[in-house]
Phi, psi and omega in degrees: 000141180300132177285124181301139175278152185236131171250117175268127179248125185234110174278135180224153171202117179055058180241033184301330183291334186236347193295323182297313181293323178295318178301310184297316179299315185288315182296331180294340182275339193286144171269179184301332183263358183267168181206159175237122179246116180254129182246111183275132181259057177062052178294150180236011186244014180097000179304315184296322178299317179296316179299313183293327176296323182286336179295337179294321185264346186232097180299336181283353183262128174238137180242128176247149178227170173089011179240132179240149184092127188302317181297315179296320179298314182292322177296321179295317178295318180295327180296332180269344188293145178253349187289157174288333183235139175252134176233125183258118190236132174283154183293337180257021178240132184248130170273145173255170176299325177294321175300314183297316178296319179296320178297311182298324177292320183293325186263001182283114182143185185258344182282135175300134181228158172211158182176197181200171177261156163297162183232144167242131184259124181259120180187188186279328187291136179288345182275353185297322175301321178292319177301315180297319181299314180295322177301314183294317180292317178302314182294321180295322182283320186267345186059037174250125184253142175247163185301326180298339185267007177058069178300136176224154177195159177292148185297326179297321177297314181301317180291321179300321182274356179080017177079194178286140171295132186277074179239158190281353183201154174067020180295327179289321178292320179295318178296320177300317179300319181290322178296323181296330181292344180284343177058229184288353178291341181218129184272129177272128183235098176273105185280130181279343176295125189272144162270159182248119183240151183291139176264021185300322178297318181290320180293320183288318187259349184091133186298316184286324176298320179293318179299312181299317180297313183294320178290325176299316180293318181293321178297316179295320180295318179298327180279357175101010176292130183300147182299328179299318179292321179293322178296320178295320177295318181299316179295325183291320187268350180291000000 
């Protein structure tokens, strides 16, 4: 059976400190039919220069510009993607070869699938392993995926749902909610193989303060508070 092709879509903004290593790590995983599409959100720190230099050496890399807002960036990248499977990856999250093999095994077949990876958070705080464990268990139980967990789904599913809702926050949670409504039409695959994501947010703001903030925002979103209002709150308390 034909191995499904994968398009990795990566939204970035001001990621000059990490983008080169993420590109090299990610591009090394790709097969001949796979691709990496990076969508820059008007970076001002040299990220775009780094991206454009890498396109010379890596034909599998495509760089898009002129889109702002993570949801819009990911939708723009997905609109250009040719792969059977879409994987949305943050610039500070690394896939391993084991992740890649697990993904290809999970999407091999004819049934539409969607899912995410477990996550390990790398940072200074000793509480980060516990934070990651709770994130992984919550996601497995609720079938709600966050961007740090490298959400993936077949391109047909993404198109059927109309892509990410173009809202300033919680776009990954909203897409998960819509995927869940499909029930048995699409199989949820929570992969236990972990991706490694940066704990810089947790280190800068403190792990417990970050946890309280994220649950506060999710609770408010569940109660129907518009994403625009939540984004304003998020900017205010950061």
